[in-house]
Tab-separated table of C-alpha atoms in Angstrom:
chain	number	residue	atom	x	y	z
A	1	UNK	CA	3.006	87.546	50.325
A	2	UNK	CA	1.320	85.491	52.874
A	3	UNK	CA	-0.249	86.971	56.410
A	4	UNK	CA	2.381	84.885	58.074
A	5	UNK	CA	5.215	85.867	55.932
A	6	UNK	CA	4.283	89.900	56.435
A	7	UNK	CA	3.988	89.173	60.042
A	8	UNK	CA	7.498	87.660	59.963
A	9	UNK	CA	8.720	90.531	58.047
A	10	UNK	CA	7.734	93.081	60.081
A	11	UNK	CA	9.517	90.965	63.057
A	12	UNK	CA	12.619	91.317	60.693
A	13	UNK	CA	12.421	94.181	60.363
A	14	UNK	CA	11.624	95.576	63.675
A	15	UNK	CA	14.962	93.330	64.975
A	16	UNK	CA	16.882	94.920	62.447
A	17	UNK	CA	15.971	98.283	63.224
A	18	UNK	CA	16.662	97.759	66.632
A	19	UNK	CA	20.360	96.127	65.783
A	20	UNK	CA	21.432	99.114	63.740
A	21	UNK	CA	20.561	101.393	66.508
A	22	UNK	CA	22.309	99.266	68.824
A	23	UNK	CA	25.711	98.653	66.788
A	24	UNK	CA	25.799	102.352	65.478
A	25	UNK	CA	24.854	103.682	69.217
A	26	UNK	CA	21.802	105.348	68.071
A	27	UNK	CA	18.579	106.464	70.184
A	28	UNK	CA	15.257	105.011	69.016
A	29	UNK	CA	12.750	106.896	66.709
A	30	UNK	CA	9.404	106.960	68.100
A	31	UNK	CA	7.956	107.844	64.738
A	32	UNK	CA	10.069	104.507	63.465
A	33	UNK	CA	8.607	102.180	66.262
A	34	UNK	CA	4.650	103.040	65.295
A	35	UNK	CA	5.219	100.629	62.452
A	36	UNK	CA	5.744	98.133	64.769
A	37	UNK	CA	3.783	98.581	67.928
A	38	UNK	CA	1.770	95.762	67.354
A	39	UNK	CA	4.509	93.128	68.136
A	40	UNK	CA	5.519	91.941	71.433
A	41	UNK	CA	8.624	92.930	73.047
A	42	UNK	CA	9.117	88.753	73.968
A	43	UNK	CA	9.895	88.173	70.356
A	44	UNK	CA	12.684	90.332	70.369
A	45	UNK	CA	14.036	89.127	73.157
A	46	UNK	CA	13.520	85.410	72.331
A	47	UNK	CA	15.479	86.475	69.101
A	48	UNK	CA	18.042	88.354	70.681
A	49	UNK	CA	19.204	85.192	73.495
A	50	UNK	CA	18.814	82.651	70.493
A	51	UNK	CA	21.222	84.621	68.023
A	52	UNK	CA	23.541	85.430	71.202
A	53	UNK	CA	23.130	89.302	71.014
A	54	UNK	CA	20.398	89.960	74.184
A	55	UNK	CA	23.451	91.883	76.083
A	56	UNK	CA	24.081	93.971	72.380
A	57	UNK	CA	20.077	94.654	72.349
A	58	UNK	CA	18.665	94.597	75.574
A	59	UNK	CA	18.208	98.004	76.319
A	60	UNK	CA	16.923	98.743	73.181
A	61	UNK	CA	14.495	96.206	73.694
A	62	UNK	CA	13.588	97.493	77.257
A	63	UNK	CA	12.867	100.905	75.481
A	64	UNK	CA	10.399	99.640	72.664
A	65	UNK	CA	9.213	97.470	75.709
A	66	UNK	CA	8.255	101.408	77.567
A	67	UNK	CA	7.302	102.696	74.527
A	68	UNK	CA	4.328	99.706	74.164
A	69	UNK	CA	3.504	100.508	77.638
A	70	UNK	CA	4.363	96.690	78.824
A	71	UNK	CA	3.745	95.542	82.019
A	72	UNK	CA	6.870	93.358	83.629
A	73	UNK	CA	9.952	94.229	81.717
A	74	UNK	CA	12.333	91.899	83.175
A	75	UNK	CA	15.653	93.389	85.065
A	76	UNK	CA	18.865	93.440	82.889
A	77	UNK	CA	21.114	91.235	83.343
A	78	UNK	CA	23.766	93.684	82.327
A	79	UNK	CA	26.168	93.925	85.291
A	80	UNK	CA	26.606	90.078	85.036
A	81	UNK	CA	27.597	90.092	81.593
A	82	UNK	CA	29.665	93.016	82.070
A	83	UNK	CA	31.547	91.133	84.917
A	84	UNK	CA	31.899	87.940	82.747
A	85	UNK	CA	32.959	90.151	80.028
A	86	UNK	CA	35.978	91.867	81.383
A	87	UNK	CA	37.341	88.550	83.260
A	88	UNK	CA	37.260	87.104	79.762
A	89	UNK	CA	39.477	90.014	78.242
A	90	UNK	CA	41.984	89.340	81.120
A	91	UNK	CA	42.203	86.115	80.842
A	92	UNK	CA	43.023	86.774	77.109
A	93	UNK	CA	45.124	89.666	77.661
A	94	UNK	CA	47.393	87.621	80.446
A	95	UNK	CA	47.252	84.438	77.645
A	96	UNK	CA	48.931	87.461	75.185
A	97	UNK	CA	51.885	88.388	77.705
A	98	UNK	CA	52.676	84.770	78.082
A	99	UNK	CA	53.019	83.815	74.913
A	100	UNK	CA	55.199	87.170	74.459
A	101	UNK	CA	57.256	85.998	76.803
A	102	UNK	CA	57.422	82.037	75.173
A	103	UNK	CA	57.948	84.070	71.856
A	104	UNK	CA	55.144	82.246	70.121
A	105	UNK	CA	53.291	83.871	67.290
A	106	UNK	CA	50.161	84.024	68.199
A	107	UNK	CA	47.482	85.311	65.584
A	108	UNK	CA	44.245	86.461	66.418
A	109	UNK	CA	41.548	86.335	65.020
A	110	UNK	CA	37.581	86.977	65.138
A	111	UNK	CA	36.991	87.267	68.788
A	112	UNK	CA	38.042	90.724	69.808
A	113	UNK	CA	39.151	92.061	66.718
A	114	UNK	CA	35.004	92.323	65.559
A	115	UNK	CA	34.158	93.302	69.160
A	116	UNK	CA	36.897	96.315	69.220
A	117	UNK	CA	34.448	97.468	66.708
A	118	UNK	CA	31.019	97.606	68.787
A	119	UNK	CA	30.369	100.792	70.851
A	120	UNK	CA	31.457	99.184	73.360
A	121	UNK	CA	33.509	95.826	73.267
A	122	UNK	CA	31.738	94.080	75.936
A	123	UNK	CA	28.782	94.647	73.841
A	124	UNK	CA	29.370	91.340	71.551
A	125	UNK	CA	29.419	88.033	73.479
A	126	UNK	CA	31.602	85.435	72.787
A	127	UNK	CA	32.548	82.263	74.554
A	128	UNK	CA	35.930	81.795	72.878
A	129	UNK	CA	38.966	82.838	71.658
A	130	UNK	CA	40.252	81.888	68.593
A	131	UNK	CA	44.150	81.642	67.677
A	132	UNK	CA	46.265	80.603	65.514
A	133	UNK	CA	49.655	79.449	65.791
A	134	UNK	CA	51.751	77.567	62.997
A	135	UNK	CA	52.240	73.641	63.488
A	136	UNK	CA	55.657	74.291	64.554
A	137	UNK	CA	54.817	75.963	67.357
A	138	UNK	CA	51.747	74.137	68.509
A	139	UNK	CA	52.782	71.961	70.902
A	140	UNK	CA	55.048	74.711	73.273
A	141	UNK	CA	51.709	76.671	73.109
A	142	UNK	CA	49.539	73.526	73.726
A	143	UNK	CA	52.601	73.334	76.763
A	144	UNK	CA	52.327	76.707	77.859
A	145	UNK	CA	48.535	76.922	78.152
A	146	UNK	CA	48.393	74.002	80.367
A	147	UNK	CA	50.918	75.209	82.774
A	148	UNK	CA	48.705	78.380	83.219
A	149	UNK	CA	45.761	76.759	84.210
A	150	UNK	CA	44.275	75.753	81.010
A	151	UNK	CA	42.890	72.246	80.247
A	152	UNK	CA	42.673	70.511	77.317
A	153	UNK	CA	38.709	69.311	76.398
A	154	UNK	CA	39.399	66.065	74.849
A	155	UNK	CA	35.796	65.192	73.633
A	156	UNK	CA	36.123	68.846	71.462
A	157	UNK	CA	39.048	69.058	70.065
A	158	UNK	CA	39.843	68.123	66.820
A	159	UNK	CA	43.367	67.485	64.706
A	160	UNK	CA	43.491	70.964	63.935
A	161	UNK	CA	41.705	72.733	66.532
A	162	UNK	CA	43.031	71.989	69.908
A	163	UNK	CA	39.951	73.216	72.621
A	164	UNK	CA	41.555	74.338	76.139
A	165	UNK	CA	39.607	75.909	78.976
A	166	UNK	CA	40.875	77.383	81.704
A	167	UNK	CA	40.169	75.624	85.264
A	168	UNK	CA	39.860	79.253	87.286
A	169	UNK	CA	37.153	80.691	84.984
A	170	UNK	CA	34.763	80.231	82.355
A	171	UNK	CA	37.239	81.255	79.199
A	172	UNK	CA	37.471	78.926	76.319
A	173	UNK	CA	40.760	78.724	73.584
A	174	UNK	CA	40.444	76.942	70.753
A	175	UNK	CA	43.994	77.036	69.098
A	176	UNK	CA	44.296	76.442	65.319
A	177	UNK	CA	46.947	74.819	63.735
A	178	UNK	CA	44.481	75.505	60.130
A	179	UNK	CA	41.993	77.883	59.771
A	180	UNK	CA	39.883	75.407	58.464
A	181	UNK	CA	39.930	73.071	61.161
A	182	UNK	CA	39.820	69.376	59.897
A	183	UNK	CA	37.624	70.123	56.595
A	184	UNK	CA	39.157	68.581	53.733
A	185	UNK	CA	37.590	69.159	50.082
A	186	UNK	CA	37.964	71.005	46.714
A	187	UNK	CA	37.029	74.394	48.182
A	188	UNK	CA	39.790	74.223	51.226
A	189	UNK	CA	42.231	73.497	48.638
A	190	UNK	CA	41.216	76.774	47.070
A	191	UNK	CA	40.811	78.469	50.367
A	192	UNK	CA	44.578	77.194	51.498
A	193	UNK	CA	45.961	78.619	48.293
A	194	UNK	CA	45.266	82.135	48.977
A	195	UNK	CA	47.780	81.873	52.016
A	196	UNK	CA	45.613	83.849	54.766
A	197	UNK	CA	48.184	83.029	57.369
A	198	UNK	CA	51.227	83.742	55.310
A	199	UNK	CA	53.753	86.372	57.281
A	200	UNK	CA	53.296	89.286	54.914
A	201	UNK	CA	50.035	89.504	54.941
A	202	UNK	CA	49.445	89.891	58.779
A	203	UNK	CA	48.723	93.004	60.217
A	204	UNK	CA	49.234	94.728	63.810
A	205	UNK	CA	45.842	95.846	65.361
A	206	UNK	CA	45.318	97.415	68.578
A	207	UNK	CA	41.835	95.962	69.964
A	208	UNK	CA	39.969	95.993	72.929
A	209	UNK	CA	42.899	97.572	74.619
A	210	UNK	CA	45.891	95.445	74.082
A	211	UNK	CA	47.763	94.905	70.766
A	212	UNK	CA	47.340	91.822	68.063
A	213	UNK	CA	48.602	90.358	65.453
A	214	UNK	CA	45.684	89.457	62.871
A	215	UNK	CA	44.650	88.509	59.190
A	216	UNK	CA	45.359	91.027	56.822
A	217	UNK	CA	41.907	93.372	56.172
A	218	UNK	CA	40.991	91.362	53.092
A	219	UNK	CA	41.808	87.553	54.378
A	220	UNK	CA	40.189	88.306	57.478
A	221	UNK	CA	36.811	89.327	55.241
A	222	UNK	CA	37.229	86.101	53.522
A	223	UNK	CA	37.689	83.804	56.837
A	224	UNK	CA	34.699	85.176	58.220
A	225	UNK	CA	32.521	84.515	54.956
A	226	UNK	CA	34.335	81.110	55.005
A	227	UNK	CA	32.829	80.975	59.012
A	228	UNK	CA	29.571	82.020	57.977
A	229	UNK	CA	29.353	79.998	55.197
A	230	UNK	CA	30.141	76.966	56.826
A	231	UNK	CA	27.316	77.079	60.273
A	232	UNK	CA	24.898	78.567	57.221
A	233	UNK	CA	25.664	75.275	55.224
A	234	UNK	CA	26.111	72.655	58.157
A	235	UNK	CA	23.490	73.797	60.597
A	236	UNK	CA	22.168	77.360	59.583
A	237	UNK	CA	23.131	80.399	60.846
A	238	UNK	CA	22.186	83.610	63.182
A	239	UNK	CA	22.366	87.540	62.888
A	240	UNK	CA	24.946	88.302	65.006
A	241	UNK	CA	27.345	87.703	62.243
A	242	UNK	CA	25.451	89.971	60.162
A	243	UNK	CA	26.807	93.168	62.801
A	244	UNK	CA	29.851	91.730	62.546
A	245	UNK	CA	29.974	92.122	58.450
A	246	UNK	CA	28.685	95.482	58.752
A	247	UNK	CA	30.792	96.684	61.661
A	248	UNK	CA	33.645	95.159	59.531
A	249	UNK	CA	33.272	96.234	56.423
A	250	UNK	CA	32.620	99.711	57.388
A	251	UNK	CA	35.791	100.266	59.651
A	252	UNK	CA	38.214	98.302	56.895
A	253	UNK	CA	36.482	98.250	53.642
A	254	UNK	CA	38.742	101.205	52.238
A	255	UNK	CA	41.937	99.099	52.688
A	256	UNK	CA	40.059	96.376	50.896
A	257	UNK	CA	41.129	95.821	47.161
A	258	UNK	CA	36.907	94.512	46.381
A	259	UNK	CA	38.106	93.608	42.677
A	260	UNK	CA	40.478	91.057	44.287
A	261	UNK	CA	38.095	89.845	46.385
A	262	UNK	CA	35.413	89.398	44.372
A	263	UNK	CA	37.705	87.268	41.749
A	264	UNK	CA	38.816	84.914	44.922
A	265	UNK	CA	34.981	84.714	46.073
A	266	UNK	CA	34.017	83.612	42.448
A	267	UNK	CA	36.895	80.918	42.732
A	268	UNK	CA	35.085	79.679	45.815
A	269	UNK	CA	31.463	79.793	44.460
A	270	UNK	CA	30.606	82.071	47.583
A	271	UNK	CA	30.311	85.301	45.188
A	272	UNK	CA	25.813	85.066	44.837
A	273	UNK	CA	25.930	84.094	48.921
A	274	UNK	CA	28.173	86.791	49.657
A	275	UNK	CA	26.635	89.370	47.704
A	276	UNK	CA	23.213	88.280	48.854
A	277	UNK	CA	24.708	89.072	52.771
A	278	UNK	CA	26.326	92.475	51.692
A	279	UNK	CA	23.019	93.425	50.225
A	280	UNK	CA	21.147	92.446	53.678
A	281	UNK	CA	23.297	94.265	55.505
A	282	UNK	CA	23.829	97.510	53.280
A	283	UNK	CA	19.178	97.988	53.477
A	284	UNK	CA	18.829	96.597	57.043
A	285	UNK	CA	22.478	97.802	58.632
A	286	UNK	CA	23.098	100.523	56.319
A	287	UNK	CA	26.555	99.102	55.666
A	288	UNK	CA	28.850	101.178	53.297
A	289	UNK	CA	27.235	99.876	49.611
A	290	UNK	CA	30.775	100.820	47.722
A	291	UNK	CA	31.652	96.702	48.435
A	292	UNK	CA	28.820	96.176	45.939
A	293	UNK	CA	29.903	98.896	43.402
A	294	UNK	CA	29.523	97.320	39.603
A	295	UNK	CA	27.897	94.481	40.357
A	296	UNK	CA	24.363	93.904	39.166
A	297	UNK	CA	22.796	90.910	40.472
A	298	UNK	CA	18.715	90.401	40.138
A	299	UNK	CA	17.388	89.316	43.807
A	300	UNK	CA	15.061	86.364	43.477
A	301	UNK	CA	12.694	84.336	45.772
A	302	UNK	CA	15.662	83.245	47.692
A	303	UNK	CA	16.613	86.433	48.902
A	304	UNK	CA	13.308	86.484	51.568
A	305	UNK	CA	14.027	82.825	51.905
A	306	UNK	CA	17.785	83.514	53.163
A	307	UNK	CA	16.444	86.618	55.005
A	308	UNK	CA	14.177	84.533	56.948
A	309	UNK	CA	16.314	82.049	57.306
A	310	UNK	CA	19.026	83.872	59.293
A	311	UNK	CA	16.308	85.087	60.843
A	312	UNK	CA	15.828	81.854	62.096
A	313	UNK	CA	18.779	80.676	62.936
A	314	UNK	CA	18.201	77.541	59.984
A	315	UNK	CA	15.711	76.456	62.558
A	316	UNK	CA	13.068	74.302	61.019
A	317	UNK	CA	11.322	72.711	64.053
A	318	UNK	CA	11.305	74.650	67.527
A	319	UNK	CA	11.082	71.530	69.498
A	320	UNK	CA	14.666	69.977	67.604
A	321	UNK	CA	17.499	71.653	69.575
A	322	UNK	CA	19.958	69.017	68.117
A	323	UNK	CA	21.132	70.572	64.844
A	324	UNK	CA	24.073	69.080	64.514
A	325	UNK	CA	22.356	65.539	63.655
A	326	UNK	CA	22.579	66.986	60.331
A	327	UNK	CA	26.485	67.647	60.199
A	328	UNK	CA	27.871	64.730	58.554
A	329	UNK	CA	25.116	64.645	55.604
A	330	UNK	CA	25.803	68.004	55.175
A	331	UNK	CA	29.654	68.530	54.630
A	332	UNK	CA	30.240	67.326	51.436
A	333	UNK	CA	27.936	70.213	49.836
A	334	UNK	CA	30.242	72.285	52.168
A	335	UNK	CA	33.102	71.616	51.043
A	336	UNK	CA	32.321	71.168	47.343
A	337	UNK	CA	32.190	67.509	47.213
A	338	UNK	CA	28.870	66.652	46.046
A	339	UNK	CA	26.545	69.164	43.711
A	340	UNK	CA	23.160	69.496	44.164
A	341	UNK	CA	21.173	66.795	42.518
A	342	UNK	CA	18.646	68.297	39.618
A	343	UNK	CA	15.880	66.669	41.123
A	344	UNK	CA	15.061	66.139	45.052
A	345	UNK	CA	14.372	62.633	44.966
A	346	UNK	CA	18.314	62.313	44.171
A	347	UNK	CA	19.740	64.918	46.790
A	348	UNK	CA	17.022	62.463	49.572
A	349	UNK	CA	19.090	59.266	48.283
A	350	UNK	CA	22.121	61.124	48.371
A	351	UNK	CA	21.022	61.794	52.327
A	352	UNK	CA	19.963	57.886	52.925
A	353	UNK	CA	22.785	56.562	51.066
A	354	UNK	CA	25.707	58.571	51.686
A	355	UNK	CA	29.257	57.682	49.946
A	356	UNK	CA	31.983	55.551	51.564
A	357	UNK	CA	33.987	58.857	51.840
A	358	UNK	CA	30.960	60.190	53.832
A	359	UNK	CA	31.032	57.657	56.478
A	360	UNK	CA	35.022	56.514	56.812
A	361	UNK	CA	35.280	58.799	60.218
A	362	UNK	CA	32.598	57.014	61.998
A	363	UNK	CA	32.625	53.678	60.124
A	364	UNK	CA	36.164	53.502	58.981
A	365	UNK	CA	35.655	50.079	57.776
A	366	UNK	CA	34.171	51.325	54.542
A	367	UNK	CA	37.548	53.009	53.680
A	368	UNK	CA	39.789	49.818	53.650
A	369	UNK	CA	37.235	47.692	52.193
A	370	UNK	CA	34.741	49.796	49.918
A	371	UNK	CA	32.401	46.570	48.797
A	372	UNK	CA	30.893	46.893	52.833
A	373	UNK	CA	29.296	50.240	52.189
A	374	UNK	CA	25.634	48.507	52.018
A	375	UNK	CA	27.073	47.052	55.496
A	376	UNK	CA	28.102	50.722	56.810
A	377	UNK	CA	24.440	51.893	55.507
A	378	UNK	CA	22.128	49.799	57.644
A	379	UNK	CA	24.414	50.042	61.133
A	380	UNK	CA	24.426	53.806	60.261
A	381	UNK	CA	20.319	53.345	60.421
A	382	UNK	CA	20.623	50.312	63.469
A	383	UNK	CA	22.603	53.464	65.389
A	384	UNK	CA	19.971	55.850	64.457
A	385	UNK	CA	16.985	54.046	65.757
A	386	UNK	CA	18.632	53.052	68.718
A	387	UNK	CA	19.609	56.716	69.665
A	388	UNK	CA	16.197	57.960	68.186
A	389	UNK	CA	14.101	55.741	70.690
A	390	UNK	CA	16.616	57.288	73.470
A	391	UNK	CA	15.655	60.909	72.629
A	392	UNK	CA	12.830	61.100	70.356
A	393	UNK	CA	11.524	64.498	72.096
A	394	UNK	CA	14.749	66.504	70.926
A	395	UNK	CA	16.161	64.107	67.903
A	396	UNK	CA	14.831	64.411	64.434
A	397	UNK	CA	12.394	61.449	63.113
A	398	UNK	CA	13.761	60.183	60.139
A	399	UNK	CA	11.317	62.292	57.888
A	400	UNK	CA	11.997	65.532	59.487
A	401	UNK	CA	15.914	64.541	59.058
A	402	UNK	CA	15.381	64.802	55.510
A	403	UNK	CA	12.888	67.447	55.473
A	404	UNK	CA	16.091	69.572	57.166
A	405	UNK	CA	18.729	68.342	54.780
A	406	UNK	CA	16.306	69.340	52.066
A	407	UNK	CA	15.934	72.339	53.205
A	408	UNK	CA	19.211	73.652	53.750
A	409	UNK	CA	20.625	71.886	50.574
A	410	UNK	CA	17.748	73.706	48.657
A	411	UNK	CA	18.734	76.908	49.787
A	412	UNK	CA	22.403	76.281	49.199
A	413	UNK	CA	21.462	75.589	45.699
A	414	UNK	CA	19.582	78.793	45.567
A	415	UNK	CA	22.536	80.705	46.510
A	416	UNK	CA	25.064	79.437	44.112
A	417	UNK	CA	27.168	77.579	47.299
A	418	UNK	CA	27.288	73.729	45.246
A	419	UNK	CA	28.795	75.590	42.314
């Protein structure tokens, strides 16, 4: 192992320490933090705002920040958040009553049912909340939102996923009419036929201080890995899921049947991703280890890779902050469309000169009349360079582009998610 790479493993590890502490309410060991005293506070805290948990880890940080004797810790931002926090759960909790009222079946999901498992439910930041309702129903709820105050955000919503925020305060709902949004592809097919939404397999929870109805303990494991799965593959993904998982698993694995699971996580070709998360989490987290119980799986290369790639966030170049250029090259390999070529020089041509099916949303053209793919390939680049010359500091050169494809196609490959 490389200087660099023990230097970014002892940053791991250090954030991870701090995280399980932090989820499981624990004081920090002074005898623990020695190992780590040489490391900065900063990077904690750089890592903590980027993966969205600095108001889950802050005063943990602010502790090792004493314990290293720094000069300057910077003032929490705590009673902020905490404010922001609790507005949010009222605006969600008066959202619940009307629909009760409109007799709309409103599912929840994600959101608070994960926080009602922090310490604290404050403790995990969120921006939205996520519901389902069944297409029958979608338009009275689309209705009923809008009379309360909520307005539709027509540049973010999507066929499936109608995005509504609310004009007296900063509270996002993004309702679902699928749980897969608008993806369309082998694997949804597979995902739709388990039925996560189907009636008898909801569940009544009571979270956060008000009563929902939610996925069933198993289906709502498998949405999240679907959830996970999908920023990992698209645009790369953070550690606050990882709490999540753990929190999960550890307050609902025993209603879990893990045999079933397993078999519908094999059907999906998430079974090496998922296990290599559960094993993360069960060294780092000290999640409960009976999810893994029979399996034997030997941990390669790729296991540090993924590990320092959530570690990361998938970010490959500090200066890019517009991930999602990648999106559209990427979502065939998400959703089981296109394999991972044997060589690289194929997936890079695969990149440069996407399918038709790849490019009928923004160049629908190529859908009615196939023969003008060649047509939809160089305005696809004319577009590029145009928008590249616009924004060069925070857009991707061509190279890099690739380079980042590469990359996260590579690593998809390595853990078993092209099948």
């Amino acid at each position: 192992m490389s200087i660099e790479q023990s230097n970014i493993t002892k940053e791991w590890e250090l954030y991870m320490y701090l995280l399980r502490c932090a989820i499981r309410g624990e004081q920090l060991n002074t005898e623990e933090l020695e190992k780590f005293q040489k490391i900065e506070s900063s990077k904690m805290r750089e890592k903590a705002s980027k993966s969205g948990q600095l108001f889950l880890l802050e005063v943990y940080i602010n502790e090792y920040a004493k314990y290293r004797k720094e000069d300057n810790i910077p003032k929490s931002r705590g009673l902020k958040q905490v404010i922001y926090e609790y507005e949010k759960y009222k605006c969600i909790r008066n959202v619940l009553v009307l629909a009760e009222e409109h007799k709309l079946p409103f599912i929840i999901f994600k959101g608070c049912v994960l926080a009602d498992l922090y310490p604290q439910y404050i403790q995990r930041s969120s921006c939205d909340t996520d519901i389902f309702i069944e297409h029958e129903y979608r338009q009275q709820a689309i209705d009923m939102l809008v009379e309360a105050g909520y307005i539709i955000n027509e540049e973010h919503s999507k066929n499936e996923v109608c995005v509504l925020k609310y004009s007296k305060y900063p509270h996002t709902i993004e309702l679902h009419s699928c749980l897969w949004e608008d993806y369309e592809g082998k694997r949804l097919d597979i995902l739709k036929s388990f039925g996560l939404t189907d009636e008898d397999k909801l569940i009544e929870l009571e979270t956060c201080g008000f009563k929902v109805t939610t996925l069933g303990y198993e289906e709502h494991l498998i949405y999240q890995l679907f959830h996970i799965i999908k920023h990992f593959s698209l645009e790369g993904v953070g550690m606050k899921y990882l709490a999540d998982i753990t929190l999960y698993v550890d307050a609902y694995g025993k209603y879990i049947d893990y045999s079933h699971m397993w078999e519908r996580l094999e059907q999906l070709d998430y079974a090496k991703f998922s296990h290599y998360l559960f094993a993360i989490c069960i060294e780092f987290l000290g999640m409960d280890d009976a999810i893994l119980t029979g399996r034997q799986m030997a941990m390669g290369d790729e296991f540090y890779e993924f590990m320092i790639d959530l570690f990361n966030g998938g970010v490959m170049y500090e200066d890019k902050h517009d991930k999602w250029q990648i999106l559209g090259m990427m979502t065939p390999y998400f959703t089981g469309e296109k394999k991972g070529a044997k060589r690289k020089i194929g997936r890079k041509l695969a990149v440069i000169f996407p399918r038709a099916r790849d490019l009928q949303d923004n160049y629908p053209y190529v859908n009615k009349y196939p023969f003008l793919l060649p047509v939809a390939w160089v305005h696809k680049a004319v577009k590029y360079l145009i928008k590249y010359n616009k924004k060069s500091d925070s857009w991707y050169s061509a190279g890099e582009k690739l380079n980042v494809a590469e990359h996260r196609i590579d690593l998809m490959d390595k853990l078993g998610l092209l099948g």
